[in-house]
Short mmCIF file of C-alpha atoms in Angstrom, two decimals:
data_model
loop_
_atom_site.label_atom_id
_atom_site.label_comp_id
_atom_site.label_asym_id
_atom_site.label_seq_id
_atom_site.Cartn_x
_atom_site.Cartn_y
_atom_site.Cartn_z
CA UNK A 18 -51.92 71.48 -58.25
CA UNK A 19 -51.50 67.73 -58.41
CA UNK A 20 -52.63 65.26 -55.77
CA UNK A 21 -51.30 61.73 -56.00
CA UNK A 22 -52.91 58.78 -54.25
CA UNK A 23 -50.85 55.58 -54.47
CA UNK A 24 -52.34 52.36 -53.10
CA UNK A 25 -50.54 49.04 -52.60
CA UNK A 26 -51.65 46.16 -54.82
CA UNK A 27 -52.45 42.84 -53.15
CA UNK A 28 -51.85 44.30 -49.70
CA UNK A 29 -53.94 41.62 -47.98
CA UNK A 30 -51.41 38.95 -48.98
CA UNK A 31 -48.24 41.05 -48.91
CA UNK A 32 -46.13 42.87 -46.36
CA UNK A 33 -46.69 46.56 -45.70
CA UNK A 34 -44.60 48.33 -48.33
CA UNK A 35 -45.65 51.90 -47.45
CA UNK A 36 -42.59 52.74 -45.29
CA UNK A 37 -40.26 51.64 -48.06
CA UNK A 38 -42.10 53.67 -50.69
CA UNK A 39 -42.10 56.79 -48.50
CA UNK A 40 -38.34 56.47 -48.01
CA UNK A 41 -37.84 56.10 -51.76
CA UNK A 42 -39.95 59.19 -52.49
CA UNK A 43 -37.84 61.29 -50.13
CA UNK A 44 -34.76 60.35 -52.15
CA UNK A 45 -36.53 60.69 -55.48
CA UNK A 46 -38.11 64.12 -54.95
CA UNK A 47 -36.67 65.94 -51.92
CA UNK A 48 -39.17 68.42 -50.54
CA UNK A 49 -42.23 66.56 -51.82
CA UNK A 50 -44.58 65.76 -48.96
CA UNK A 51 -46.03 62.26 -48.95
CA UNK A 52 -47.43 60.30 -46.04
CA UNK A 53 -49.61 57.32 -45.28
CA UNK A 54 -53.26 58.26 -45.64
CA UNK A 55 -55.29 55.12 -44.88
CA UNK A 56 -54.25 51.49 -44.81
CA UNK A 57 -51.55 50.68 -47.36
CA UNK A 58 -51.94 53.96 -49.21
CA UNK A 59 -49.85 57.12 -49.50
CA UNK A 60 -50.90 60.58 -50.59
CA UNK A 61 -49.05 63.75 -51.50
CA UNK A 62 -49.52 67.19 -53.06
CA UNK A 63 -47.19 68.43 -55.79
CA UNK A 64 -46.80 71.62 -57.80
CA UNK A 65 -44.54 70.47 -60.66
CA UNK A 66 -45.62 68.04 -63.38
CA UNK A 67 -42.10 66.66 -63.74
CA UNK A 68 -42.27 65.38 -60.16
CA UNK A 69 -45.64 63.77 -60.85
CA UNK A 70 -44.24 61.88 -63.84
CA UNK A 71 -41.12 60.83 -61.95
CA UNK A 72 -43.07 59.48 -58.97
CA UNK A 73 -45.75 57.79 -61.08
CA UNK A 74 -43.21 55.88 -63.16
CA UNK A 75 -41.19 54.94 -60.07
CA UNK A 76 -44.32 53.48 -58.44
CA UNK A 77 -45.23 51.58 -61.61
CA UNK A 78 -41.74 50.12 -61.89
CA UNK A 79 -42.24 47.52 -59.19
CA UNK A 80 -45.75 46.53 -60.27
CA UNK A 81 -46.88 46.81 -56.65
CA UNK A 82 -48.89 50.04 -56.74
CA UNK A 83 -52.05 51.59 -58.14
CA UNK A 84 -51.38 55.20 -59.11
CA UNK A 85 -54.07 57.88 -59.07
CA UNK A 86 -53.36 61.47 -60.15
CA UNK A 87 -55.85 64.25 -59.49
CA UNK A 88 -55.39 67.59 -61.26
CA UNK A 89 -57.07 70.77 -60.08
CA UNK A 90 -57.36 73.26 -57.29
CA UNK A 91 -56.92 72.54 -53.60
CA UNK A 92 -58.23 74.44 -50.62
CA UNK A 93 -55.65 76.89 -49.30
CA UNK A 94 -53.74 77.21 -47.13
CA UNK A 95 -52.54 73.64 -47.36
CA UNK A 96 -52.55 71.87 -44.00
CA UNK A 97 -49.35 70.44 -42.54
CA UNK A 98 -50.55 66.94 -43.35
CA UNK A 99 -51.59 65.99 -46.93
CA UNK A 100 -54.26 63.65 -45.58
CA UNK A 101 -56.03 66.66 -44.04
CA UNK A 102 -56.20 68.46 -47.39
CA UNK A 103 -59.38 69.11 -49.33
CA UNK A 104 -60.51 70.46 -52.66
CA UNK A 105 -61.37 69.20 -56.15
CA UNK A 106 -57.88 67.76 -56.80
CA UNK A 107 -58.20 65.52 -53.73
CA UNK A 108 -61.60 64.28 -54.91
CA UNK A 109 -60.14 63.65 -58.37
CA UNK A 110 -57.16 61.73 -56.96
CA UNK A 111 -59.51 59.41 -55.05
CA UNK A 112 -61.53 58.75 -58.18
CA UNK A 113 -58.32 58.25 -60.17
CA UNK A 114 -56.90 55.55 -57.91
CA UNK A 115 -60.24 53.72 -57.95
CA UNK A 116 -60.21 53.87 -61.75
CA UNK A 117 -56.66 52.56 -61.74
CA UNK A 118 -57.82 49.56 -59.70
CA UNK A 119 -60.68 48.74 -62.02
CA UNK A 120 -58.93 49.46 -65.30
CA UNK A 121 -58.41 46.56 -67.68
CA UNK A 122 -55.09 48.12 -68.73
CA UNK A 123 -51.86 46.35 -67.89
CA UNK A 124 -50.71 49.66 -66.39
CA UNK A 125 -52.68 50.57 -63.21
CA UNK A 126 -52.62 54.35 -63.53
CA UNK A 127 -55.32 56.96 -64.04
CA UNK A 128 -55.40 60.76 -64.32
CA UNK A 129 -58.60 62.63 -63.46
CA UNK A 130 -59.50 66.30 -63.78
CA UNK A 131 -60.82 68.09 -60.71
CA UNK A 132 -62.05 71.00 -62.81
CA UNK A 133 -65.74 71.86 -62.59
CA UNK A 134 -68.00 73.87 -64.80
CA UNK A 135 -70.04 76.59 -63.14
CA UNK A 136 -73.13 75.11 -61.52
CA UNK A 137 -71.93 71.51 -61.75
CA UNK A 138 -71.77 69.04 -58.87
CA UNK A 139 -68.84 68.46 -56.56
CA UNK A 140 -67.38 65.45 -58.33
CA UNK A 141 -65.06 65.42 -61.35
CA UNK A 142 -66.78 64.89 -64.70
CA UNK A 143 -65.62 63.66 -68.09
CA UNK A 144 -66.62 66.99 -69.68
CA UNK A 145 -65.03 69.17 -67.01
CA UNK A 146 -62.21 71.61 -67.86
CA UNK A 147 -58.97 69.72 -68.38
CA UNK A 148 -60.67 66.33 -68.74
CA UNK A 149 -59.40 65.76 -72.29
CA UNK A 150 -55.88 66.81 -71.34
CA UNK A 151 -55.95 64.48 -68.34
CA UNK A 152 -57.11 61.61 -70.54
CA UNK A 153 -54.27 62.29 -72.97
CA UNK A 154 -51.74 62.53 -70.13
CA UNK A 155 -53.04 59.21 -68.82
CA UNK A 156 -52.61 57.59 -72.24
CA UNK A 157 -49.01 58.81 -72.56
CA UNK A 158 -48.14 57.76 -69.01
CA UNK A 159 -49.61 54.30 -69.59
CA UNK A 160 -47.52 53.88 -72.71
CA UNK A 161 -44.36 54.90 -70.87
CA UNK A 162 -45.43 52.83 -67.88
CA UNK A 163 -45.65 49.75 -70.07
CA UNK A 164 -41.99 50.21 -71.04
CA UNK A 165 -41.04 50.69 -67.40
CA UNK A 166 -42.96 47.66 -66.16
CA UNK A 167 -41.66 45.31 -68.85
CA UNK A 168 -37.95 45.94 -68.26
CA UNK A 169 -35.91 43.03 -66.98
CA UNK A 170 -33.72 43.27 -63.89
CA UNK A 171 -30.62 43.27 -66.13
CA UNK A 172 -32.00 46.14 -68.19
CA UNK A 173 -32.84 48.13 -65.08
CA UNK A 174 -29.30 47.66 -63.81
CA UNK A 175 -27.94 49.30 -66.96
CA UNK A 176 -30.61 52.04 -66.99
CA UNK A 177 -30.01 52.95 -63.33
CA UNK A 178 -26.24 53.15 -63.74
CA UNK A 179 -26.44 55.20 -66.93
CA UNK A 180 -28.94 57.60 -65.41
CA UNK A 181 -26.65 58.10 -62.43
CA UNK A 182 -23.71 58.76 -64.74
CA UNK A 183 -25.67 61.31 -66.75
CA UNK A 184 -26.86 63.13 -63.65
CA UNK A 185 -23.30 63.39 -62.40
CA UNK A 186 -21.88 64.45 -65.77
CA UNK A 187 -24.53 66.70 -67.26
CA UNK A 188 -23.79 67.42 -70.90
CA UNK A 189 -20.74 65.13 -71.00
CA UNK A 190 -20.08 62.73 -73.87
CA UNK A 191 -19.15 59.07 -73.51
CA UNK A 192 -21.61 58.27 -70.72
CA UNK A 193 -22.33 54.79 -72.09
CA UNK A 194 -18.63 54.01 -72.00
CA UNK A 195 -18.45 55.15 -68.37
CA UNK A 196 -21.52 53.08 -67.49
CA UNK A 197 -20.02 50.04 -69.21
CA UNK A 198 -16.82 50.42 -67.21
CA UNK A 199 -18.75 50.68 -63.94
CA UNK A 200 -20.81 47.58 -64.78
CA UNK A 201 -17.86 45.60 -66.06
CA UNK A 202 -19.48 44.93 -69.43
CA UNK A 203 -18.87 46.11 -72.99
CA UNK A 204 -20.24 49.37 -74.38
CA UNK A 205 -22.09 47.30 -76.99
CA UNK A 206 -23.87 45.39 -74.19
CA UNK A 207 -24.95 48.69 -72.64
CA UNK A 208 -26.25 49.88 -75.99
CA UNK A 209 -28.23 46.66 -76.58
CA UNK A 210 -29.77 46.78 -73.10
CA UNK A 211 -30.87 50.38 -73.60
CA UNK A 212 -32.35 49.60 -76.99
CA UNK A 213 -34.38 46.68 -75.65
CA UNK A 214 -35.47 48.59 -72.55
CA UNK A 215 -37.06 51.47 -74.47
CA UNK A 216 -35.04 53.93 -72.40
CA UNK A 217 -34.66 56.48 -75.20
CA UNK A 218 -38.38 56.28 -75.99
CA UNK A 219 -39.26 56.81 -72.33
CA UNK A 220 -37.20 59.96 -72.02
CA UNK A 221 -38.44 61.29 -75.35
CA UNK A 222 -42.06 60.87 -74.20
CA UNK A 223 -41.75 62.18 -70.64
CA UNK A 224 -41.92 65.86 -71.69
CA UNK A 225 -45.19 65.19 -73.53
CA UNK A 226 -46.74 63.77 -70.35
CA UNK A 227 -45.45 66.73 -68.34
CA UNK A 228 -46.81 69.25 -70.84
CA UNK A 229 -50.25 67.63 -70.89
CA UNK A 230 -50.37 67.63 -67.08
CA UNK A 231 -49.33 71.30 -67.02
CA UNK A 232 -52.00 72.15 -69.59
CA UNK A 233 -54.67 70.30 -67.60
CA UNK A 234 -53.57 72.09 -64.44
CA UNK A 235 -53.86 75.47 -66.13
CA UNK A 236 -57.34 74.68 -67.42
CA UNK A 237 -58.59 73.54 -64.00
CA UNK A 238 -57.08 76.47 -62.11
CA UNK A 239 -59.99 78.79 -62.87
CA UNK A 240 -60.36 82.02 -64.84
CA UNK A 241 -58.95 84.19 -62.07
CA UNK A 242 -55.78 82.19 -61.56
CA UNK A 243 -52.95 83.76 -63.58
CA UNK A 244 -50.47 81.15 -62.39
CA UNK A 245 -52.69 78.40 -63.72
CA UNK A 246 -53.06 80.04 -67.13
CA UNK A 247 -49.31 80.54 -67.36
CA UNK A 248 -48.71 76.87 -66.54
CA UNK A 249 -50.97 75.87 -69.39
CA UNK A 250 -48.93 77.91 -71.86
CA UNK A 251 -45.47 76.85 -70.73
CA UNK A 252 -43.65 73.65 -71.60
CA UNK A 253 -42.05 71.84 -68.63
CA UNK A 254 -38.68 73.27 -67.67
CA UNK A 255 -35.50 71.23 -67.46
CA UNK A 256 -35.68 71.56 -63.69
CA UNK A 257 -38.91 69.58 -63.69
CA UNK A 258 -37.24 66.57 -65.27
#
């Protein structure tokens, strides 16, 4: 499982942006349960790595959020409210968001394993199962996040329109031409904006982040969890993206 803790940056000098983020997440990943946990922070529990990547990059886009991702088991059954949940993944998510706040990286995101070796303490450790995979997932997500954060408003306008066109016309050719017509610009302008935005690189790298998260999840699920082992062996499906 994946627990995400997302905390607002500079909340003491800014308006409360939690309601807006929660509304965006409902549209972004229908069915995903997120709610305010404490202060200007939201928390949610997810099962699919593609949703984790989608939400993390969306939060990074505005530059207004710290993103913490905890990977591991959670205590079942899950309560109705994510903020009442418990288990290693919740502990890891708390540590992850704190690391994201203290990181010197331009991209405030961290991924922490909630896996524990037999006989170890309650907290996540750097040598715990899945720790290396979480670190690699974090590195990939920070690289993609840098592309996302550095896009200009004009580039985002093109990216958003083209993504909408592609979702509505799956597998169709000529989507850049359709996007150009909707934006009232030339197809060459669309192509230049996409090139400068790193859009192709982002979507080429997303599956790598998803696969690393799935692998980490499988390694932290425990030796008796068949579902966890299967997740570690399987690449993310198209439905996750």
